[in-house]
Short mmCIF file of C-alpha atoms and ligand atoms in Angstrom, two decimals:
data_model
loop_
_atom_site.label_atom_id
_atom_site.label_comp_id
_atom_site.label_asym_id
_atom_site.label_seq_id
_atom_site.Cartn_x
_atom_site.Cartn_y
_atom_site.Cartn_z
CA MET H 1226 22.52 -5.10 -6.18
CA GLY H 1227 24.40 -6.97 -9.14
CA PHE H 1228 23.06 -10.33 -7.80
CA ALA H 1229 19.35 -9.02 -7.07
CA VAL H 1230 19.22 -7.75 -10.52
CA ARG H 1231 20.58 -10.80 -12.17
CA ALA H 1232 18.15 -12.84 -9.79
CA LYS H 1233 15.28 -10.85 -10.75
CA GLY H 1234 16.00 -11.29 -14.55
CA TRP H 1235 16.44 -15.02 -13.83
CA LEU H 1236 13.42 -15.40 -11.81
CA ARG H 1237 11.31 -13.28 -14.08
CA PRO H 1238 10.67 -16.12 -16.60
CA LEU H 1239 9.33 -18.36 -13.77
CA ALA H 1240 6.14 -16.23 -13.45
CA ARG H 1241 5.32 -17.43 -16.66
CA THR H 1242 5.98 -21.01 -16.09
CA GLY H 1243 3.87 -20.93 -13.15
CA VAL H 1244 6.27 -21.82 -10.24
CA LEU H 1245 5.39 -18.74 -8.42
CA ARG H 1246 1.94 -19.61 -8.89
CA ALA H 1247 2.23 -23.20 -7.54
CA ALA H 1248 4.07 -21.59 -4.44
CA SER H 1249 0.87 -19.18 -3.89
CA MET H 1250 -1.01 -22.38 -3.65
CA LEU H 1251 0.60 -22.88 -0.58
CA ARG H 1252 0.01 -19.71 0.99
CA ALA H 1253 -3.03 -18.31 3.09
CA PRO H 1254 -5.44 -16.81 0.64
CA GLY H 1255 -5.04 -13.05 -0.11
CA ALA H 1256 -6.43 -10.46 -2.17
CA ALA H 1257 -4.07 -7.86 -3.96
CA ILE H 1258 -5.62 -4.23 -4.04
CA LEU H 1259 -3.71 -2.39 -6.74
CA MET H 1260 -3.02 1.36 -6.37
CA TYR H 1261 -3.48 3.49 -9.31
CA HIS H 1262 -3.40 7.30 -9.81
CA SER H 1263 -3.36 8.34 -13.43
CA VAL H 1264 -3.87 6.71 -17.00
CA MET H 1265 -3.00 9.00 -20.01
CA ASP H 1266 -2.03 8.49 -23.55
CA ASN H 1267 1.18 10.49 -23.30
CA PRO H 1268 2.47 10.31 -19.86
CA ASP H 1269 5.50 12.30 -20.76
CA GLN H 1270 3.52 15.45 -21.42
CA HIS H 1271 2.83 15.60 -17.38
CA SER H 1272 5.60 13.25 -15.87
CA ALA H 1273 7.65 16.00 -14.53
CA ALA H 1274 4.98 17.57 -12.24
CA PHE H 1275 3.20 14.34 -11.34
CA GLY H 1276 6.22 12.25 -10.76
CA GLY H 1277 6.01 8.58 -11.08
CA ILE H 1278 2.15 8.17 -10.66
CA ILE H 1279 1.17 7.81 -14.56
CA HIS H 1280 0.30 4.73 -16.41
CA SER H 1281 0.15 4.98 -20.13
CA THR H 1282 -2.99 4.08 -21.67
CA ARG H 1283 -1.40 1.25 -23.80
CA VAL H 1284 0.07 -0.30 -20.45
CA PHE H 1285 -2.90 0.47 -18.61
CA ALA H 1286 -5.18 -1.62 -21.01
CA GLY H 1287 -2.74 -4.69 -21.20
CA GLN H 1288 -2.76 -4.87 -17.36
CA MET H 1289 -6.44 -4.90 -17.27
CA GLU H 1290 -6.59 -7.71 -19.88
CA VAL H 1291 -4.19 -9.66 -17.73
CA LEU H 1292 -6.56 -9.27 -14.64
CA ALA H 1293 -9.66 -10.07 -16.58
CA ARG H 1294 -7.95 -13.15 -18.00
CA HIS H 1295 -5.58 -14.49 -15.21
CA TYR H 1296 -7.25 -13.13 -11.86
CA GLN H 1297 -10.34 -12.85 -10.29
CA PRO H 1298 -11.36 -8.94 -10.16
CA VAL H 1299 -13.70 -8.31 -7.15
CA ALA H 1300 -15.56 -5.18 -6.33
CA LEU H 1301 -15.14 -3.15 -2.87
CA ASP H 1302 -18.33 -4.08 -1.64
CA ASP H 1303 -17.51 -7.72 -2.12
CA LEU H 1304 -14.24 -7.27 0.07
CA VAL H 1305 -16.38 -6.10 2.68
CA GLU H 1306 -18.53 -9.18 2.96
CA ILE H 1307 -15.10 -11.17 2.49
CA LEU H 1308 -13.49 -9.45 5.42
CA ALA H 1309 -16.76 -9.78 7.60
CA GLY H 1310 -16.52 -13.40 6.98
CA ARG H 1311 -19.88 -13.39 5.03
CA LYS H 1312 -18.16 -14.32 1.90
CA SER H 1313 -15.21 -16.66 0.92
CA LEU H 1314 -12.31 -15.12 -0.76
CA PRO H 1315 -11.70 -16.32 -4.41
CA ARG H 1316 -8.35 -17.36 -5.29
CA ARG H 1317 -6.06 -14.62 -6.88
CA ALA H 1318 -8.53 -11.85 -5.90
CA VAL H 1319 -7.57 -8.42 -7.18
CA LEU H 1320 -9.28 -5.18 -6.74
CA VAL H 1321 -8.36 -1.78 -8.92
CA THR H 1322 -8.19 1.57 -7.04
CA PHE H 1323 -7.27 4.92 -8.06
CA ASP H 1324 -6.18 7.77 -5.49
CA ASP H 1325 -6.46 11.78 -6.04
CA GLY H 1326 -9.37 11.95 -8.69
CA TYR H 1327 -7.93 12.95 -12.00
CA ALA H 1328 -10.05 13.73 -14.81
CA ASP H 1329 -8.21 10.91 -17.09
CA ASN H 1330 -9.53 8.18 -14.63
CA CYS H 1331 -13.29 9.14 -16.03
CA ASP H 1332 -12.13 9.68 -19.72
CA ILE H 1333 -9.38 6.98 -20.27
CA ALA H 1334 -9.12 4.32 -17.29
CA ALA H 1335 -13.29 3.89 -16.72
CA PRO H 1336 -13.87 2.66 -20.72
CA VAL H 1337 -11.01 0.14 -20.24
CA LEU H 1338 -12.39 -1.10 -16.99
CA ASN H 1339 -15.75 -1.00 -18.37
CA ARG H 1340 -14.71 -2.99 -21.46
CA THR H 1341 -12.69 -5.57 -19.44
CA GLY H 1342 -15.70 -5.83 -16.74
CA ILE H 1343 -13.49 -4.67 -13.82
CA PRO H 1344 -15.06 -2.71 -10.99
CA ALA H 1345 -12.86 0.00 -9.51
CA ALA H 1346 -12.90 2.41 -6.49
CA PHE H 1347 -12.05 6.06 -7.11
CA TYR H 1348 -10.78 7.86 -3.89
CA VAL H 1349 -11.01 11.36 -4.59
CA VAL H 1350 -9.41 14.77 -2.90
CA VAL H 1351 -12.71 16.63 -2.51
CA ASN H 1352 -11.57 20.08 -2.45
CA SER H 1353 -9.59 19.46 -5.62
CA ILE H 1354 -12.81 17.96 -7.43
CA ALA H 1355 -14.66 21.22 -6.07
CA SER H 1356 -12.15 23.68 -7.25
CA GLY H 1357 -10.19 22.02 -10.27
CA ARG H 1358 -6.73 22.55 -8.44
CA LEU H 1359 -4.33 19.80 -8.48
CA PRO H 1360 -3.62 18.12 -5.16
CA TRP H 1361 -0.97 19.95 -3.38
CA PRO H 1362 2.08 17.49 -3.73
CA ILE H 1363 1.83 18.24 -7.33
CA ARG H 1364 1.51 22.19 -7.39
CA VAL H 1365 4.79 21.97 -4.86
CA ARG H 1366 6.36 19.77 -7.11
CA HIS H 1367 6.02 21.59 -10.38
CA ALA H 1368 7.24 24.72 -8.40
CA PHE H 1369 10.24 23.29 -7.24
CA LEU H 1370 11.25 21.62 -10.83
CA SER H 1371 10.19 24.70 -12.63
CA THR H 1372 11.50 27.79 -10.52
CA ARG H 1373 14.41 30.18 -11.74
CA VAL H 1374 14.72 31.11 -8.02
CA ALA H 1375 18.49 30.02 -6.60
CA THR H 1376 17.34 28.91 -3.11
CA TRP H 1377 14.10 28.38 -1.02
CA THR H 1378 14.24 29.11 2.64
CA ASP H 1379 12.00 26.76 4.60
CA PRO H 1380 9.89 27.87 7.52
CA ALA H 1381 12.69 27.03 9.99
CA ALA H 1382 14.92 29.48 8.18
CA ARG H 1383 17.01 26.86 6.56
CA ARG H 1384 18.09 27.74 2.99
CA TRP H 1385 17.90 24.99 0.30
CA PRO H 1386 19.91 25.37 -2.76
CA LEU H 1387 17.95 24.62 -6.09
CA ALA H 1388 20.87 24.55 -8.74
CA THR H 1389 20.84 20.60 -9.21
CA PRO H 1390 17.57 18.26 -9.89
CA LYS H 1391 18.79 16.55 -6.60
CA GLU H 1392 18.90 19.78 -4.85
CA ARG H 1393 15.19 20.52 -6.01
CA LEU H 1394 14.19 17.23 -4.91
CA ASP H 1395 15.78 17.53 -1.66
CA ALA H 1396 13.85 20.73 -1.09
CA PHE H 1397 10.49 19.48 -2.42
CA ALA H 1398 10.90 16.47 0.10
CA ALA H 1399 11.52 19.22 2.86
CA ALA H 1400 8.52 21.14 1.65
CA CYS H 1401 6.23 18.06 1.66
CA GLY H 1402 7.29 17.28 5.04
CA HIS H 1403 6.06 20.83 6.07
CA CYS H 1404 2.96 21.05 3.93
CA GLY H 1405 2.00 17.32 4.62
CA ARG H 1406 1.30 18.20 8.52
CA LEU H 1407 -1.10 20.95 7.24
CA ALA H 1408 -4.70 20.97 6.22
CA GLY H 1409 -7.43 23.17 4.92
CA GLU H 1410 -6.90 26.89 4.88
CA ALA H 1411 -3.12 26.69 6.57
CA GLN H 1412 -2.06 24.38 3.81
CA GLU H 1413 -3.33 26.36 1.04
CA ILE H 1414 -1.56 29.38 2.62
CA ALA H 1415 1.66 27.29 3.04
CA VAL H 1416 1.45 26.14 -0.72
CA VAL H 1417 0.65 29.68 -2.12
CA ALA H 1418 3.77 30.99 -0.03
CA ILE H 1419 5.86 28.54 -1.80
CA GLU H 1420 4.47 29.09 -4.85
CA GLN H 1421 4.99 32.76 -4.49
CA GLN H 1422 8.49 32.36 -3.10
CA LEU H 1423 9.56 30.13 -6.21
CA ASP H 1424 8.18 32.56 -8.47
CA SER H 1425 5.85 29.88 -10.22
CA ALA H 1426 2.93 30.15 -12.18
CA PRO H 1427 0.21 27.53 -11.60
CA TYR H 1428 0.60 24.10 -13.19
CA ALA H 1429 -1.09 23.61 -16.57
CA ALA H 1430 -3.89 26.38 -15.25
CA GLU H 1431 -5.41 26.08 -18.87
CA GLN H 1432 -6.52 22.17 -18.50
CA ARG H 1433 -8.94 20.67 -16.28
CA LEU H 1434 -6.87 17.76 -14.96
CA MET H 1435 -9.19 16.93 -12.04
CA MET H 1436 -12.61 15.10 -12.36
CA SER H 1437 -15.72 16.99 -12.17
CA TRP H 1438 -18.91 16.06 -9.79
CA GLU H 1439 -20.74 15.13 -13.08
CA GLN H 1440 -17.78 12.63 -13.90
CA LEU H 1441 -17.86 11.17 -10.20
CA GLN H 1442 -21.62 10.42 -10.98
CA THR H 1443 -20.87 8.93 -13.87
CA LEU H 1444 -18.12 6.51 -12.55
CA ARG H 1445 -21.01 5.81 -9.76
CA LYS H 1446 -23.76 4.96 -12.68
CA GLN H 1447 -21.07 3.00 -14.18
CA GLY H 1448 -21.14 0.61 -11.05
CA HIS H 1449 -17.59 2.08 -9.81
CA VAL H 1450 -17.15 2.81 -6.12
CA VAL H 1451 -16.37 6.69 -5.41
CA GLY H 1452 -14.41 7.00 -1.91
CA SER H 1453 -12.83 9.84 -0.04
CA HIS H 1454 -9.30 10.59 -0.20
CA THR H 1455 -9.97 13.74 2.34
CA LEU H 1456 -10.62 17.37 1.71
CA SER H 1457 -7.25 18.50 1.17
CA HIS H 1458 -4.69 15.85 1.08
CA PRO H 1459 -2.79 16.11 4.21
CA ASN H 1460 -1.23 13.36 6.04
CA VAL H 1461 -4.15 12.64 8.85
CA ALA H 1462 -1.89 10.88 11.06
CA GLN H 1463 0.33 14.13 11.74
CA LEU H 1464 -3.19 16.20 12.31
CA ALA H 1465 -4.47 17.17 15.53
CA GLU H 1466 -7.47 14.98 16.38
CA GLY H 1467 -10.11 17.92 15.46
CA GLU H 1468 -8.44 18.75 12.07
CA ALA H 1469 -8.11 14.79 10.91
CA GLU H 1470 -11.78 14.40 12.02
CA GLN H 1471 -12.91 17.28 9.78
CA GLU H 1472 -11.05 15.61 6.83
CA PHE H 1473 -12.78 12.43 7.38
CA VAL H 1474 -16.11 13.82 8.17
CA ASP H 1475 -16.41 16.65 5.70
CA SER H 1476 -15.23 14.85 2.69
CA LYS H 1477 -17.62 12.43 3.28
CA GLN H 1478 -20.62 14.49 3.77
CA LYS H 1479 -19.71 16.57 0.57
CA LEU H 1480 -19.45 13.49 -1.42
CA GLU H 1481 -22.58 12.15 -0.27
CA GLN H 1482 -24.31 15.46 -1.10
CA GLN H 1483 -22.96 15.36 -4.76
CA LEU H 1484 -23.43 11.81 -5.38
CA SER H 1485 -26.86 11.34 -3.32
CA GLN H 1486 -25.74 8.07 -1.58
CA PRO H 1487 -23.41 7.08 1.31
CA VAL H 1488 -19.91 7.07 1.06
CA TRP H 1489 -18.18 4.34 3.07
CA HIS H 1490 -14.64 3.98 1.68
CA PHE H 1491 -11.43 5.99 2.54
CA SER H 1492 -8.07 6.07 1.15
CA TYR H 1493 -5.16 7.67 3.43
CA PRO H 1494 -3.08 10.17 1.56
CA ASN H 1495 0.74 9.32 2.07
CA PRO H 1496 2.76 12.53 1.40
CA VAL H 1497 6.47 11.55 2.75
CA LEU H 1498 5.93 11.61 6.35
CA ASP H 1499 5.78 8.55 8.47
CA PRO H 1500 3.18 7.03 9.63
CA HIS H 1501 0.26 7.93 7.31
CA TRP H 1502 -2.15 6.13 9.70
CA THR H 1503 -2.28 5.20 13.37
CA ASP H 1504 -4.73 2.81 15.50
CA GLU H 1505 -6.30 6.19 16.57
CA THR H 1506 -7.04 7.41 12.79
CA ALA H 1507 -8.47 3.83 12.25
CA ALA H 1508 -10.64 4.13 15.26
CA LEU H 1509 -11.78 7.74 14.07
CA SER H 1510 -12.55 6.45 10.49
CA GLN H 1511 -14.71 4.08 11.84
CA ARG H 1512 -16.39 6.12 14.32
CA VAL H 1513 -17.28 8.63 11.73
CA GLY H 1514 -18.97 5.64 9.61
CA TYR H 1515 -16.40 4.58 7.07
CA ARG H 1516 -16.31 0.61 6.36
CA THR H 1517 -12.96 0.56 4.66
CA ALA H 1518 -9.58 2.23 4.37
CA VAL H 1519 -6.99 1.43 1.99
CA THR H 1520 -3.09 2.60 2.88
CA SER H 1521 0.15 2.64 0.92
CA ARG H 1522 1.65 0.09 3.17
CA ARG H 1523 2.63 -2.65 0.73
CA GLY H 1524 1.36 -6.22 0.58
CA LEU H 1525 -2.01 -8.52 0.56
CA VAL H 1526 -5.07 -8.11 2.11
CA ARG H 1527 -5.71 -11.25 4.40
CA PRO H 1528 -9.13 -12.48 5.52
CA LYS H 1529 -8.87 -11.83 8.97
CA ASP H 1530 -7.27 -7.72 8.30
CA ASN H 1531 -8.46 -4.93 9.98
CA PRO H 1532 -10.79 -3.31 7.03
CA LEU H 1533 -9.67 0.15 8.15
CA GLU H 1534 -6.03 -0.53 7.34
CA LEU H 1535 -5.86 -2.43 4.12
CA SER H 1536 -2.52 -2.84 2.44
CA ARG H 1537 -1.84 -2.40 -1.39
CA ILE H 1538 0.32 -3.30 -4.08
CA LEU H 1539 2.02 -0.52 -6.25
CA PRO H 1540 1.35 -1.78 -10.07
CA SER H 1541 4.57 -1.68 -12.17
CA LYS H 1542 4.46 0.48 -15.42
CA GLN H 1543 4.87 -2.82 -17.63
CA VAL H 1544 2.15 -5.11 -18.64
CA ASP H 1545 4.54 -8.09 -17.57
CA GLY H 1546 5.68 -6.09 -14.50
CA LEU H 1547 2.23 -6.46 -13.16
CA ARG H 1548 2.05 -10.16 -13.24
CA TRP H 1549 5.59 -10.27 -11.76
CA ASN H 1550 4.15 -7.98 -8.76
CA LEU H 1551 1.16 -10.31 -8.53
CA GLU H 1552 2.77 -13.61 -8.48
CA CYS H 1553 5.40 -12.42 -6.09
CA ALA H 1554 2.74 -11.18 -3.90
CA PHE H 1555 0.42 -14.21 -3.90
CA ALA H 1556 3.65 -16.43 -3.33
CA GLY H 1557 4.40 -14.35 -0.10
CA TYR H 1558 7.36 -12.17 -1.41
CA THR H 1559 5.99 -8.68 -1.21
CA ARG H 1560 7.61 -6.61 1.44
CA SER H 1561 5.22 -4.82 3.89
ZN1 ZN W 2813 -3.21 10.87 -2.84
#
């Protein structure tokens, strides 16, 4: 551990000196799909409930400047052409994506993307756009972190103590294992039951934290891609096939109705459980009409990859850290 930290500190300047960049020239070409969620001026305001998914506006803007200056931002439609062999992959290609559909994506991130000329893809939880309710992992996380109740009893009758932060997070992880297997109404019933058991009020009920349909239309008019992140944010690999199909198909149709254009792109939710996609879900996604699907597996996309199971890179919360993420990935050092 000590060595790893020291080595990282020692290696970090190499990203700037270009040694890793030179190493990347020897590797097969790849594209880095970056996975963002939320961008806020003051991440501390919501970081407890949201977990580690918020970038500050300052860092995000700095990272987009880095992408525009030192890398080659590509659009998702270009990546489709590249994976089909109809276009060649530019060196140091990067693609910006957002999961879930938070209102800050349109209010804060999009103006930065538009200013820096970077096209992005926004994958939204369709039921959350329709209702304004946050995706269930945030609701459940908030319930476990804010409750004054001493214990939680899971559906298998196991009692979880909630005295320390670690105990609360352990219980939250167990609840995710339960809720992630559920979709639609059954999931909503389970989430409400947890909120009631923990005597938790809805998080930030007075604020609209999810995008509206109008905001999605604005993103589309600005030239960005809007894709599906399911209806209700389940782990589709853990659902019965009929339920999974409904999440793929109904989310696509609802988005198409609202946007008046085809929706071809999908992002797999990844709540705790492993795996979060399979060969079967990839085949299903293709059968119902998606052209690409991104996962939370770490790594670069290679030109021969299956477009329906694309790896992504988790961007650092530091501006320089993003360069480090990307130089390591392009040099072949990102774990998959
Ligand atoms: Zn998500």
